Amino acid sequence: MTDHLIAPHGGTLVDLLVDAERAAELQAASRDWPSWDVTERQLCDLELLLNGGFSPLQGFMTRTDYESVRDDLRLNTGVLWPIPITLDVPKELAGQLEEGSMLALRDNEGVMLAALHVEDVWEPDRRAEAKQVFGTTSPEHPGVAYLESCHPFYVGGRLEGLQPPIHYDFRELRNTPAEVREGFGRLGWRRVVAFQTRNPMHRAHQELTLRAAKDAEANLLIHPVVGMTKPGDVDHYTRVRCYQALLPRYPHNTARLSLLPLAMRLAGPREAVWHAIIRKNFGCTHLIVGRDHAGPGSDSTGRPFYGPYDAQELLKEHEEELGVTMVPFRMMVYAEDLDKYVPDDEVPEGARSLSISGTDLRRRLAEGREIPAWFTYPEVAEELRRSHPPRHKQGFTVFFTGLSGSGKSTIANALLVKLLEMGGRPVTLLDGDIVRKNLSSELGFSKEHRDINIRRIGFVASEITKNGGIAICAPIAPYDSVRREVRRMIEPVGGFVLVHVATPLEVCEERDRKGLYAKARAGIIKEFTGISDPYEAPTVADVVVDTSETLPEEAAQQIILQLEREGFIAADRSLL
Ligand code: PPS
């Protein structure tokens, strides 16, 4: 029923899953083999190797294939393949393996997914790989950063699959190449345009996919990546709900949605060719390739890693050999006077065109501002709003730092009460002393222990923040680097305000409410912050207060104003 479809890359659709009998045999034999718990990226690669998404590959690349792919975009056999598919492992494991060894590949719960027949173990030149594959060695490129952090040895060889990786989400949309092909066969689709995306789809995307399908006289496979995309992208749960909300807006029976568990490399031009190969394996005849397809954007100086149409050019070069037609598209913009979307170079002279960038959309969501209907359908906007509530509904952390006796706890308590009085969000106070009695009761005051303590507080605060609550933390937190670490942990999931309680040491010591300074001076308490242990004052505090000059409730009010300025507390209280 699927014979009429485009042939897979290399001619045959690979299926590496073995039958139950062989699986049991491998499972039993694995008792004597070394094991490797695959990383998140390796898990994605493994899934597409096992189900034929990476046909004609039969396993992780051996050295000769890897070098040939790296330098010439081809496997040893001459078949086009632009991206290394490698299994990186640490030195200790590599030392246990040689040609002819067996390696059990397991998921992070220890379930055995595949057996690797080791053919090659080597230490790759990762710099050369970065240069050839990504065209840069800059660690600002996420693909290069990954290479720099991965394990130093590669292991290549043929795979036998025991079972595919387990997923519990959107199961009906997680289809193998064989299942997608089967579906096309049933629907009588022969020409299919694939649309690759790692972002939510709005009306511009719908217009361009409809146009592409119409121009190619083909049906449409919306094939979003749900494996690993660019750090900071909208999470795949939200995106898939957006795609599902959009799907009924397509003409009946012309578009299908299926999820691709791909770990993107963001390799731009090479990645575009790879995407075409993968979609060919899923039975697609066309691939839509836009501006800066699968690129990571620009570096910190604003220089793009790839030219806007490099990806289109490289795929064009290989289009005929592959048999997959590239459907190029330009930016679609909304022409207000025409009340429709058109490519940016087709906007009539003098007409006003509108678009909303990703950054602008994020800002609108954060501020709870309107998302216009010309930009996205209301049901898609609703999904995005649910996952990206405006700032005044998001969680946040207020993190105090300062010497013992500086007034942290007093201000923290005043702030706690003010926030409870406002209501709307649950508030948790993680005071230094309370944490030390509960969460960190076994820790002392060495740098190592203090850092562990702050990391624990940061972890709890980030969970509270992520779930829409307010965490007030009031430890001494004398070290800058771990404070920064906590900020980095929390900022992606909500607000973070660092408050430096900068009451001078003399004042704290004179107050000596707990009598600890006297003990520290007498040498009874060792490693006491400010006396016999360092305190690194923050250079980037959001609020600085000094309780020798400011009353606790005034200080709490300053923090509230800062939170208002950042939008985490609505200036208009009726919004709470
Ligand atoms: S840290 O550095 O952030 O892990 O410290 P923290 O968890 O906030 O604990 C500080 C409280 O413990 C008491 N204490 C000490 N502080 C500093 N140095 C030493 N050696 C020490 N020994 C005990 C002190 O009461 C601190 O509480 P606060 O509320 O800051 O006065």
PDB file of N, CA and C and ligand atoms in Angstrom, residues 404-405 408-409 432-433 436 445 450 453-454 475-478 514 516 525-529, ligand 1:
ATOM      1  N   SER A 404      25.491  38.344  59.069  1.00  0.00           N
ATOM      2  CA  SER A 404      24.653  37.953  60.202  1.00  0.00           C
ATOM      3  C   SER A 404      24.315  39.231  60.983  1.00  0.00           C
ATOM      4  N   GLY A 405      23.051  39.368  61.343  1.00  0.00           N
ATOM      5  CA  GLY A 405      22.635  40.548  62.111  1.00  0.00           C
ATOM      6  C   GLY A 405      22.434  41.795  61.267  1.00  0.00           C
ATOM      7  N   LYS A 408      18.401  40.924  57.597  1.00  0.00           N
ATOM      8  CA  LYS A 408      17.767  40.169  56.512  1.00  0.00           C
ATOM      9  C   LYS A 408      16.427  39.595  56.948  1.00  0.00           C
ATOM     10  N   SER A 409      16.456  38.880  58.091  1.00  0.00           N
ATOM     11  CA  SER A 409      15.238  38.176  58.532  1.00  0.00           C
ATOM     12  C   SER A 409      14.123  39.160  58.863  1.00  0.00           C
ATOM     13  N   GLY A 432      17.573  31.800  56.680  1.00  0.00           N
ATOM     14  CA  GLY A 432      18.843  31.104  56.877  1.00  0.00           C
ATOM     15  C   GLY A 432      18.795  30.112  58.030  1.00  0.00           C
ATOM     16  N   ASP A 433      18.346  30.594  59.183  1.00  0.00           N
ATOM     17  CA  ASP A 433      18.318  29.735  60.374  1.00  0.00           C
ATOM     18  C   ASP A 433      17.364  28.558  60.225  1.00  0.00           C
ATOM     19  N   ARG A 436      18.789  25.960  57.964  1.00  0.00           N
ATOM     20  CA  ARG A 436      19.874  25.216  58.623  1.00  0.00           C
ATOM     21  C   ARG A 436      19.338  24.226  59.647  1.00  0.00           C
ATOM     22  N   PHE A 445      30.073  25.365  58.045  1.00  0.00           N
ATOM     23  CA  PHE A 445      30.217  26.693  57.458  1.00  0.00           C
ATOM     24  C   PHE A 445      31.468  26.837  56.577  1.00  0.00           C
ATOM     25  N   ARG A 450      28.686  25.923  52.640  1.00  0.00           N
ATOM     26  CA  ARG A 450      27.841  27.100  52.410  1.00  0.00           C
ATOM     27  C   ARG A 450      27.284  27.064  50.990  1.00  0.00           C
ATOM     28  N   ASN A 453      24.536  24.595  50.737  1.00  0.00           N
ATOM     29  CA  ASN A 453      23.355  25.163  51.390  1.00  0.00           C
ATOM     30  C   ASN A 453      22.612  26.122  50.446  1.00  0.00           C
ATOM     31  N   ILE A 454      23.361  26.999  49.797  1.00  0.00           N
ATOM     32  CA  ILE A 454      22.729  28.000  48.916  1.00  0.00           C
ATOM     33  C   ILE A 454      22.130  27.316  47.683  1.00  0.00           C
ATOM     34  N   PRO A 475      19.436  33.810  53.465  1.00  0.00           N
ATOM     35  CA  PRO A 475      20.689  33.281  54.027  1.00  0.00           C
ATOM     36  C   PRO A 475      21.769  34.373  53.965  1.00  0.00           C
ATOM     37  N   ILE A 476      22.919  34.122  54.558  1.00  0.00           N
ATOM     38  CA  ILE A 476      24.027  35.075  54.407  1.00  0.00           C
ATOM     39  C   ILE A 476      24.499  35.061  52.947  1.00  0.00           C
ATOM     40  N   ALA A 477      24.609  33.860  52.373  1.00  0.00           N
ATOM     41  CA  ALA A 477      25.060  33.677  50.979  1.00  0.00           C
ATOM     42  C   ALA A 477      26.270  34.562  50.672  1.00  0.00           C
ATOM     43  N   PRO A 478      27.408  34.274  51.277  1.00  0.00           N
ATOM     44  CA  PRO A 478      28.547  35.194  51.152  1.00  0.00           C
ATOM     45  C   PRO A 478      29.280  35.116  49.817  1.00  0.00           C
ATOM     46  N   LYS A 514      22.525  37.866  68.666  1.00  0.00           N
ATOM     47  CA  LYS A 514      22.615  36.457  69.071  1.00  0.00           C
ATOM     48  C   LYS A 514      23.897  36.170  69.865  1.00  0.00           C
ATOM     49  N   LEU A 516      26.779  36.111  68.721  1.00  0.00           N
ATOM     50  CA  LEU A 516      27.700  35.296  67.930  1.00  0.00           C
ATOM     51  C   LEU A 516      28.992  36.028  67.600  1.00  0.00           C
ATOM     52  N   ILE A 525      33.565  30.543  68.001  1.00  0.00           N
ATOM     53  CA  ILE A 525      32.962  30.124  66.720  1.00  0.00           C
ATOM     54  C   ILE A 525      33.991  30.405  65.630  1.00  0.00           C
ATOM     55  N   LYS A 526      34.262  29.356  64.846  1.00  0.00           N
ATOM     56  CA  LYS A 526      35.257  29.506  63.768  1.00  0.00           C
ATOM     57  C   LYS A 526      34.528  29.904  62.467  1.00  0.00           C
ATOM     58  N   GLU A 527      35.282  30.311  61.473  1.00  0.00           N
ATOM     59  CA  GLU A 527      34.756  30.617  60.126  1.00  0.00           C
ATOM     60  C   GLU A 527      33.502  31.492  60.199  1.00  0.00           C
ATOM     61  N   PHE A 528      33.569  32.565  60.998  1.00  0.00           N
ATOM     62  CA  PHE A 528      32.380  33.407  61.133  1.00  0.00           C
ATOM     63  C   PHE A 528      32.435  34.546  60.100  1.00  0.00           C
ATOM     64  N   THR A 529      31.373  34.650  59.308  1.00  0.00           N
ATOM     65  CA  THR A 529      31.351  35.607  58.199  1.00  0.00           C
ATOM     66  C   THR A 529      31.613  37.032  58.690  1.00  0.00           C
TER      67      THR A 529
HETATM   68  S1  PPS B   1      25.335  30.622  54.590  1.00  0.00           S
HETATM   69  O1  PPS B   1      26.732  31.126  54.578  1.00  0.00           O
HETATM   70  O2  PPS B   1      24.496  31.410  53.727  1.00  0.00           O
HETATM   71  O3  PPS B   1      25.272  29.185  54.333  1.00  0.00           O
HETATM   72  O4  PPS B   1      24.851  30.880  56.103  1.00  0.00           O
HETATM   73  P1  PPS B   1      23.351  30.687  56.619  1.00  0.00           P
HETATM   74  O5  PPS B   1      22.788  29.426  56.191  1.00  0.00           O
HETATM   75  O6  PPS B   1      22.587  31.923  56.291  1.00  0.00           O
HETATM   76  O7  PPS B   1      23.556  30.571  58.182  1.00  0.00           O
HETATM   77  C1  PPS B   1      23.884  31.661  58.894  1.00  0.00           C
HETATM   78  C2  PPS B   1      23.283  31.593  60.285  1.00  0.00           C
HETATM   79  O8  PPS B   1      23.979  30.620  61.030  1.00  0.00           O
HETATM   80  C3  PPS B   1      24.524  31.178  62.243  1.00  0.00           C
HETATM   81  N1  PPS B   1      25.969  30.897  62.221  1.00  0.00           N
HETATM   82  C4  PPS B   1      26.932  31.420  61.393  1.00  0.00           C
HETATM   83  N2  PPS B   1      26.902  32.383  60.462  1.00  0.00           N
HETATM   84  C5  PPS B   1      28.052  32.678  59.807  1.00  0.00           C
HETATM   85  N3  PPS B   1      29.206  32.060  60.039  1.00  0.00           N
HETATM   86  C6  PPS B   1      29.304  31.103  60.974  1.00  0.00           C
HETATM   87  N4  PPS B   1      30.472  30.480  61.199  1.00  0.00           N
HETATM   88  C7  PPS B   1      28.124  30.737  61.697  1.00  0.00           C
HETATM   89  N5  PPS B   1      27.866  29.833  62.671  1.00  0.00           N
HETATM   90  C8  PPS B   1      26.548  29.947  62.950  1.00  0.00           C
HETATM   91  C9  PPS B   1      24.123  32.642  62.252  1.00  0.00           C
HETATM   92  O9  PPS B   1      23.140  32.740  63.246  1.00  0.00           O
HETATM   93  C10 PPS B   1      23.499  32.930  60.920  1.00  0.00           C
HETATM   94  O10 PPS B   1      22.204  33.484  60.991  1.00  0.00           O
HETATM   95  P2  PPS B   1      21.839  34.997  60.639  1.00  0.00           P
HETATM   96  O11 PPS B   1      20.351  35.020  60.562  1.00  0.00           O
HETATM   97  O12 PPS B   1      22.492  35.366  59.333  1.00  0.00           O
HETATM   98  O13 PPS B   1      22.376  35.774  61.796  1.00  0.00           O
END
